[in-house]
JSON list of C-alpha atoms in Angstrom, two decimals:
[
{"chain": "T", "resi": 1, "resn": "MET", "atom": "CA", "xyz": [-7.34, -3.66, -8.13]},
{"chain": "T", "resi": 2, "resn": "SER", "atom": "CA", "xyz": [-5.80, -2.18, -11.12]},
{"chain": "T", "resi": 3, "resn": "ASP", "atom": "CA", "xyz": [-7.84, 0.52, -13.20]},
{"chain": "T", "resi": 4, "resn": "THR", "atom": "CA", "xyz": [-7.63, -1.07, -16.77]},
{"chain": "T", "resi": 5, "resn": "LEU", "atom": "CA", "xyz": [-9.32, 2.11, -18.25]},
{"chain": "T", "resi": 6, "resn": "SER", "atom": "CA", "xyz": [-6.45, 4.30, -17.37]},
{"chain": "T", "resi": 7, "resn": "THR", "atom": "CA", "xyz": [-3.89, 2.28, -19.25]},
{"chain": "T", "resi": 8, "resn": "ASN", "atom": "CA", "xyz": [-2.93, 0.04, -16.58]},
{"chain": "T", "resi": 9, "resn": "THR", "atom": "CA", "xyz": [-1.14, 2.68, -14.50]},
{"chain": "T", "resi": 10, "resn": "VAL", "atom": "CA", "xyz": [-3.20, 2.29, -11.18]},
{"chain": "T", "resi": 11, "resn": "TYR", "atom": "CA", "xyz": [-2.30, -0.39, -8.70]},
{"chain": "T", "resi": 12, "resn": "ASP", "atom": "CA", "xyz": [-5.30, 0.53, -6.35]},
{"chain": "T", "resi": 13, "resn": "LYS", "atom": "CA", "xyz": [-7.84, 3.12, -5.29]},
{"chain": "T", "resi": 14, "resn": "ALA", "atom": "CA", "xyz": [-9.36, 3.61, -1.95]},
{"chain": "T", "resi": 15, "resn": "LYS", "atom": "CA", "xyz": [-12.72, 4.15, -3.90]},
{"chain": "T", "resi": 16, "resn": "TYR", "atom": "CA", "xyz": [-12.39, 0.54, -5.12]},
{"chain": "T", "resi": 17, "resn": "HIS", "atom": "CA", "xyz": [-12.63, -0.48, -1.57]},
{"chain": "T", "resi": 18, "resn": "TYR", "atom": "CA", "xyz": [-15.39, 1.72, -0.17]},
{"chain": "T", "resi": 19, "resn": "GLU", "atom": "CA", "xyz": [-17.45, 1.60, -3.34]},
{"chain": "T", "resi": 20, "resn": "GLY", "atom": "CA", "xyz": [-17.41, -2.27, -3.27]},
{"chain": "T", "resi": 21, "resn": "ASP", "atom": "CA", "xyz": [-18.18, -4.61, -0.42]},
{"chain": "T", "resi": 22, "resn": "PHE", "atom": "CA", "xyz": [-17.16, -2.08, 2.17]},
{"chain": "T", "resi": 23, "resn": "PRO", "atom": "CA", "xyz": [-18.90, -2.88, 5.47]},
{"chain": "T", "resi": 24, "resn": "THR", "atom": "CA", "xyz": [-21.44, -0.27, 6.45]},
{"chain": "T", "resi": 25, "resn": "ASP", "atom": "CA", "xyz": [-20.58, -0.42, 10.07]},
{"chain": "T", "resi": 26, "resn": "LEU", "atom": "CA", "xyz": [-17.16, 1.13, 9.51]},
{"chain": "T", "resi": 27, "resn": "PRO", "atom": "CA", "xyz": [-16.02, 4.67, 8.67]},
{"chain": "T", "resi": 28, "resn": "ARG", "atom": "CA", "xyz": [-14.59, 5.36, 5.24]},
{"chain": "T", "resi": 29, "resn": "GLU", "atom": "CA", "xyz": [-11.26, 5.92, 6.54]},
{"chain": "T", "resi": 30, "resn": "GLN", "atom": "CA", "xyz": [-10.98, 2.09, 7.06]},
{"chain": "T", "resi": 31, "resn": "ALA", "atom": "CA", "xyz": [-10.91, 1.67, 3.18]},
{"chain": "T", "resi": 32, "resn": "TYR", "atom": "CA", "xyz": [-7.38, 3.29, 3.24]},
{"chain": "T", "resi": 33, "resn": "VAL", "atom": "CA", "xyz": [-5.68, 0.99, 5.74]},
{"chain": "T", "resi": 34, "resn": "PHE", "atom": "CA", "xyz": [-4.98, -1.97, 3.32]},
{"chain": "T", "resi": 35, "resn": "THR", "atom": "CA", "xyz": [-3.20, -0.12, 0.67]},
{"chain": "T", "resi": 36, "resn": "GLY", "atom": "CA", "xyz": [-1.94, 2.64, 3.18]},
{"chain": "T", "resi": 37, "resn": "PHE", "atom": "CA", "xyz": [0.36, -0.14, 4.92]},
{"chain": "T", "resi": 38, "resn": "PHE", "atom": "CA", "xyz": [1.95, -0.90, 1.47]},
{"chain": "T", "resi": 39, "resn": "LEU", "atom": "CA", "xyz": [2.37, 2.68, 0.48]},
{"chain": "T", "resi": 40, "resn": "GLY", "atom": "CA", "xyz": [3.85, 3.48, 3.94]},
{"chain": "T", "resi": 41, "resn": "TRP", "atom": "CA", "xyz": [6.40, 0.90, 3.37]},
{"chain": "T", "resi": 42, "resn": "ILE", "atom": "CA", "xyz": [7.20, 2.23, -0.13]},
{"chain": "T", "resi": 43, "resn": "VAL", "atom": "CA", "xyz": [7.69, 5.61, 1.49]},
{"chain": "T", "resi": 44, "resn": "ASP", "atom": "CA", "xyz": [9.93, 4.42, 4.44]},
{"chain": "T", "resi": 45, "resn": "HIS", "atom": "CA", "xyz": [12.00, 2.49, 1.89]},
{"chain": "T", "resi": 46, "resn": "GLU", "atom": "CA", "xyz": [12.16, 5.69, -0.52]},
{"chain": "T", "resi": 47, "resn": "MET", "atom": "CA", "xyz": [10.80, 3.85, -3.40]},
{"chain": "T", "resi": 48, "resn": "TYR", "atom": "CA", "xyz": [8.53, 6.86, -4.33]},
{"chain": "T", "resi": 49, "resn": "SER", "atom": "CA", "xyz": [8.98, 9.29, -7.50]},
{"chain": "T", "resi": 50, "resn": "GLU", "atom": "CA", "xyz": [10.80, 12.62, -7.44]},
{"chain": "T", "resi": 51, "resn": "ASP", "atom": "CA", "xyz": [7.38, 14.08, -8.43]},
{"chain": "T", "resi": 52, "resn": "VAL", "atom": "CA", "xyz": [5.74, 12.68, -5.19]},
{"chain": "T", "resi": 53, "resn": "LEU", "atom": "CA", "xyz": [8.60, 14.03, -3.23]},
{"chain": "T", "resi": 54, "resn": "SER", "atom": "CA", "xyz": [8.33, 17.49, -4.71]},
{"chain": "T", "resi": 55, "resn": "ASP", "atom": "CA", "xyz": [4.57, 17.58, -4.75]},
{"chain": "T", "resi": 56, "resn": "TYR", "atom": "CA", "xyz": [3.99, 15.95, -1.09]},
{"chain": "T", "resi": 57, "resn": "SER", "atom": "CA", "xyz": [7.26, 16.42, 0.70]},
{"chain": "T", "resi": 58, "resn": "ARG", "atom": "CA", "xyz": [5.50, 17.92, 3.72]},
{"chain": "T", "resi": 59, "resn": "HIS", "atom": "CA", "xyz": [3.19, 14.87, 4.07]},
{"chain": "T", "resi": 60, "resn": "ILE", "atom": "CA", "xyz": [6.10, 12.55, 3.51]},
{"chain": "T", "resi": 61, "resn": "GLU", "atom": "CA", "xyz": [8.09, 14.09, 6.21]},
{"chain": "T", "resi": 62, "resn": "ASP", "atom": "CA", "xyz": [5.04, 13.98, 8.60]},
{"chain": "T", "resi": 63, "resn": "PHE", "atom": "CA", "xyz": [4.75, 10.42, 7.91]},
{"chain": "T", "resi": 64, "resn": "LYS", "atom": "CA", "xyz": [8.34, 9.54, 8.55]},
{"chain": "T", "resi": 65, "resn": "GLN", "atom": "CA", "xyz": [7.98, 11.59, 11.72]},
{"chain": "T", "resi": 66, "resn": "ARG", "atom": "CA", "xyz": [5.21, 9.41, 12.59]},
{"chain": "T", "resi": 67, "resn": "LYS", "atom": "CA", "xyz": [2.86, 12.10, 12.68]},
{"chain": "T", "resi": 68, "resn": "LEU", "atom": "CA", "xyz": [0.71, 10.85, 10.00]},
{"chain": "T", "resi": 69, "resn": "THR", "atom": "CA", "xyz": [-0.26, 7.01, 9.78]},
{"chain": "T", "resi": 70, "resn": "SER", "atom": "CA", "xyz": [0.31, 5.29, 6.51]},
{"chain": "T", "resi": 71, "resn": "SER", "atom": "CA", "xyz": [-3.45, 5.41, 5.70]},
{"chain": "T", "resi": 72, "resn": "GLN", "atom": "CA", "xyz": [-3.52, 9.15, 6.56]},
{"chain": "T", "resi": 73, "resn": "LEU", "atom": "CA", "xyz": [-0.76, 9.53, 4.07]},
{"chain": "T", "resi": 74, "resn": "TYR", "atom": "CA", "xyz": [-2.52, 7.56, 1.59]},
{"chain": "T", "resi": 75, "resn": "ARG", "atom": "CA", "xyz": [-5.53, 9.83, 1.87]},
{"chain": "T", "resi": 76, "resn": "GLN", "atom": "CA", "xyz": [-3.42, 12.92, 1.73]},
{"chain": "T", "resi": 77, "resn": "LEU", "atom": "CA", "xyz": [-2.04, 11.53, -1.62]},
{"chain": "T", "resi": 78, "resn": "GLY", "atom": "CA", "xyz": [-5.46, 11.32, -3.05]},
{"chain": "T", "resi": 79, "resn": "GLY", "atom": "CA", "xyz": [-6.13, 7.65, -2.14]},
{"chain": "T", "resi": 80, "resn": "VAL", "atom": "CA", "xyz": [-4.77, 6.32, -5.39]},
{"chain": "T", "resi": 81, "resn": "LEU", "atom": "CA", "xyz": [-1.54, 3.98, -5.69]},
{"chain": "T", "resi": 82, "resn": "ALA", "atom": "CA", "xyz": [-0.36, 4.46, -9.23]},
{"chain": "T", "resi": 83, "resn": "MET", "atom": "CA", "xyz": [2.71, 4.15, -11.27]},
{"chain": "T", "resi": 84, "resn": "ASP", "atom": "CA", "xyz": [3.74, 7.76, -10.97]},
{"chain": "T", "resi": 85, "resn": "LEU", "atom": "CA", "xyz": [3.96, 7.64, -7.47]},
{"chain": "T", "resi": 86, "resn": "LEU", "atom": "CA", "xyz": [6.67, 5.18, -7.45]},
{"chain": "T", "resi": 87, "resn": "ASN", "atom": "CA", "xyz": [10.23, 4.94, -8.81]},
{"chain": "T", "resi": 88, "resn": "GLU", "atom": "CA", "xyz": [11.40, 2.44, -11.09]},
{"chain": "T", "resi": 89, "resn": "ASN", "atom": "CA", "xyz": [12.17, -0.13, -8.21]},
{"chain": "T", "resi": 90, "resn": "GLY", "atom": "CA", "xyz": [9.13, 0.56, -6.54]},
{"chain": "T", "resi": 91, "resn": "ASN", "atom": "CA", "xyz": [6.99, 0.02, -9.56]},
{"chain": "T", "resi": 92, "resn": "LYS", "atom": "CA", "xyz": [8.78, -3.56, -10.29]},
{"chain": "T", "resi": 93, "resn": "PHE", "atom": "CA", "xyz": [8.30, -4.45, -6.79]},
{"chain": "T", "resi": 94, "resn": "ALA", "atom": "CA", "xyz": [4.77, -3.35, -6.57]},
{"chain": "T", "resi": 95, "resn": "ASN", "atom": "CA", "xyz": [3.71, -5.01, -9.92]},
{"chain": "T", "resi": 96, "resn": "TYR", "atom": "CA", "xyz": [5.37, -8.38, -8.42]},
{"chain": "T", "resi": 97, "resn": "TYR", "atom": "CA", "xyz": [4.09, -8.02, -5.09]},
{"chain": "T", "resi": 98, "resn": "TYR", "atom": "CA", "xyz": [1.01, -5.75, -4.68]},
{"chain": "T", "resi": 99, "resn": "CYS", "atom": "CA", "xyz": [-0.86, -6.04, -7.88]},
{"chain": "T", "resi": 100, "resn": "ASN", "atom": "CA", "xyz": [-0.13, -7.14, -11.43]},
{"chain": "T", "resi": 101, "resn": "LEU", "atom": "CA", "xyz": [-0.92, -4.34, -13.76]},
{"chain": "T", "resi": 102, "resn": "GLN", "atom": "CA", "xyz": [-1.44, -6.56, -16.75]},
{"chain": "T", "resi": 103, "resn": "SER", "atom": "CA", "xyz": [-4.03, -8.90, -15.06]},
{"chain": "T", "resi": 104, "resn": "GLY", "atom": "CA", "xyz": [-5.40, -6.52, -12.49]},
{"chain": "T", "resi": 105, "resn": "GLU", "atom": "CA", "xyz": [-5.01, -9.16, -9.97]},
{"chain": "T", "resi": 106, "resn": "TYR", "atom": "CA", "xyz": [-3.83, -8.67, -6.28]},
{"chain": "T", "resi": 107, "resn": "GLN", "atom": "CA", "xyz": [-0.70, -10.68, -5.66]},
{"chain": "T", "resi": 108, "resn": "GLU", "atom": "CA", "xyz": [0.91, -11.90, -2.51]},
{"chain": "T", "resi": 109, "resn": "TYR", "atom": "CA", "xyz": [0.36, -8.76, -0.54]},
{"chain": "T", "resi": 110, "resn": "LEU", "atom": "CA", "xyz": [-3.28, -9.72, -0.24]},
{"chain": "T", "resi": 111, "resn": "TYR", "atom": "CA", "xyz": [-2.44, -13.16, 1.04]},
{"chain": "T", "resi": 112, "resn": "HIS", "atom": "CA", "xyz": [0.16, -11.97, 3.54]},
{"chain": "T", "resi": 113, "resn": "PHE", "atom": "CA", "xyz": [-2.25, -9.21, 4.71]},
{"chain": "T", "resi": 114, "resn": "MET", "atom": "CA", "xyz": [-4.76, -11.85, 5.49]},
{"chain": "T", "resi": 115, "resn": "GLU", "atom": "CA", "xyz": [-2.24, -14.11, 7.20]},
{"chain": "T", "resi": 116, "resn": "GLN", "atom": "CA", "xyz": [-0.72, -11.22, 9.36]},
{"chain": "T", "resi": 117, "resn": "PHE", "atom": "CA", "xyz": [-4.14, -10.28, 10.68]},
{"chain": "T", "resi": 118, "resn": "ASP", "atom": "CA", "xyz": [-7.60, -11.60, 11.70]},
{"chain": "T", "resi": 119, "resn": "CYS", "atom": "CA", "xyz": [-9.51, -10.36, 8.89]},
{"chain": "T", "resi": 120, "resn": "ASN", "atom": "CA", "xyz": [-12.90, -11.38, 10.09]},
{"chain": "T", "resi": 121, "resn": "PRO", "atom": "CA", "xyz": [-15.21, -10.27, 9.27]},
{"chain": "T", "resi": 122, "resn": "SER", "atom": "CA", "xyz": [-13.23, -8.31, 6.47]},
{"chain": "T", "resi": 123, "resn": "ILE", "atom": "CA", "xyz": [-9.91, -6.98, 5.64]},
{"chain": "T", "resi": 124, "resn": "TYR", "atom": "CA", "xyz": [-11.45, -3.40, 6.36]},
{"chain": "T", "resi": 125, "resn": "HIS", "atom": "CA", "xyz": [-11.57, -4.37, 10.13]},
{"chain": "T", "resi": 126, "resn": "VAL", "atom": "CA", "xyz": [-7.72, -4.19, 10.61]},
{"chain": "T", "resi": 127, "resn": "GLU", "atom": "CA", "xyz": [-7.04, -1.36, 12.85]},
{"chain": "T", "resi": 128, "resn": "ASP", "atom": "CA", "xyz": [-4.82, 1.46, 11.51]},
{"chain": "T", "resi": 129, "resn": "SER", "atom": "CA", "xyz": [-2.16, 1.35, 14.02]},
{"chain": "T", "resi": 130, "resn": "TRP", "atom": "CA", "xyz": [1.76, 1.81, 14.23]},
{"chain": "T", "resi": 131, "resn": "ASP", "atom": "CA", "xyz": [2.03, -1.82, 15.50]},
{"chain": "T", "resi": 132, "resn": "ASN", "atom": "CA", "xyz": [-0.13, -3.17, 12.63]},
{"chain": "T", "resi": 133, "resn": "TYR", "atom": "CA", "xyz": [1.87, -1.21, 10.23]},
{"chain": "T", "resi": 134, "resn": "TYR", "atom": "CA", "xyz": [5.08, -2.52, 11.60]},
{"chain": "T", "resi": 135, "resn": "TYR", "atom": "CA", "xyz": [3.84, -6.07, 11.79]},
{"chain": "T", "resi": 136, "resn": "MET", "atom": "CA", "xyz": [2.55, -5.94, 8.14]},
{"chain": "T", "resi": 137, "resn": "GLY", "atom": "CA", "xyz": [6.09, -4.30, 7.35]},
{"chain": "T", "resi": 138, "resn": "GLN", "atom": "CA", "xyz": [7.86, -7.33, 8.43]},
{"chain": "T", "resi": 139, "resn": "ALA", "atom": "CA", "xyz": [5.98, -9.48, 5.97]},
{"chain": "T", "resi": 140, "resn": "ILE", "atom": "CA", "xyz": [6.72, -7.04, 3.23]},
{"chain": "T", "resi": 141, "resn": "ASP", "atom": "CA", "xyz": [10.37, -7.06, 4.41]},
{"chain": "T", "resi": 142, "resn": "SER", "atom": "CA", "xyz": [10.54, -10.64, 3.81]},
{"chain": "T", "resi": 143, "resn": "GLU", "atom": "CA", "xyz": [9.11, -10.67, 0.36]},
{"chain": "T", "resi": 144, "resn": "TYR", "atom": "CA", "xyz": [11.29, -7.84, -0.64]},
{"chain": "T", "resi": 145, "resn": "GLU", "atom": "CA", "xyz": [14.39, -9.68, 0.36]},
{"chain": "T", "resi": 146, "resn": "TYR", "atom": "CA", "xyz": [13.10, -12.89, -1.67]},
{"chain": "T", "resi": 147, "resn": "TRP", "atom": "CA", "xyz": [12.26, -10.73, -4.54]},
{"chain": "T", "resi": 148, "resn": "LEU", "atom": "CA", "xyz": [15.83, -9.13, -4.55]},
{"chain": "T", "resi": 149, "resn": "GLU", "atom": "CA", "xyz": [17.44, -12.61, -4.22]},
{"chain": "T", "resi": 150, "resn": "ASN", "atom": "CA", "xyz": [15.30, -14.33, -6.42]},
{"chain": "T", "resi": 151, "resn": "ILE", "atom": "CA", "xyz": [13.25, -12.36, -9.06]},
{"chain": "T", "resi": 152, "resn": "ARG", "atom": "CA", "xyz": [14.59, -8.91, -9.67]}
]
């Protein structure tokens, strides 16, 4: 959820998840999967800012070569999905699809995530795997195409 105390620039933080209703039977790393899939998609579609590229080029390259999973990349970037990580197009899409910064509410991404996976007992039980990443990526791709054609 967005961080309203930081002038509405944060879409999500891993700590929002592991300090909330996070299941005690899971490792903390599972708190990075939900947002990590979205961040990975952003990176694969080169919607990150120039600052991120210069500061984290090694991590981005490791992700693109599939040496890091999307949740591992999210951890390497500090576990924060914020406006300054994304370029203009990335921010417009994230605000539409991931989390509306004005309301602080999750958007369609949460619903698609829950539709794509069996989220019982929680969204945190989704395995951090390349298969799951690609599966979620298909849902994001569809929504992105819709956004490009109808909203943008």
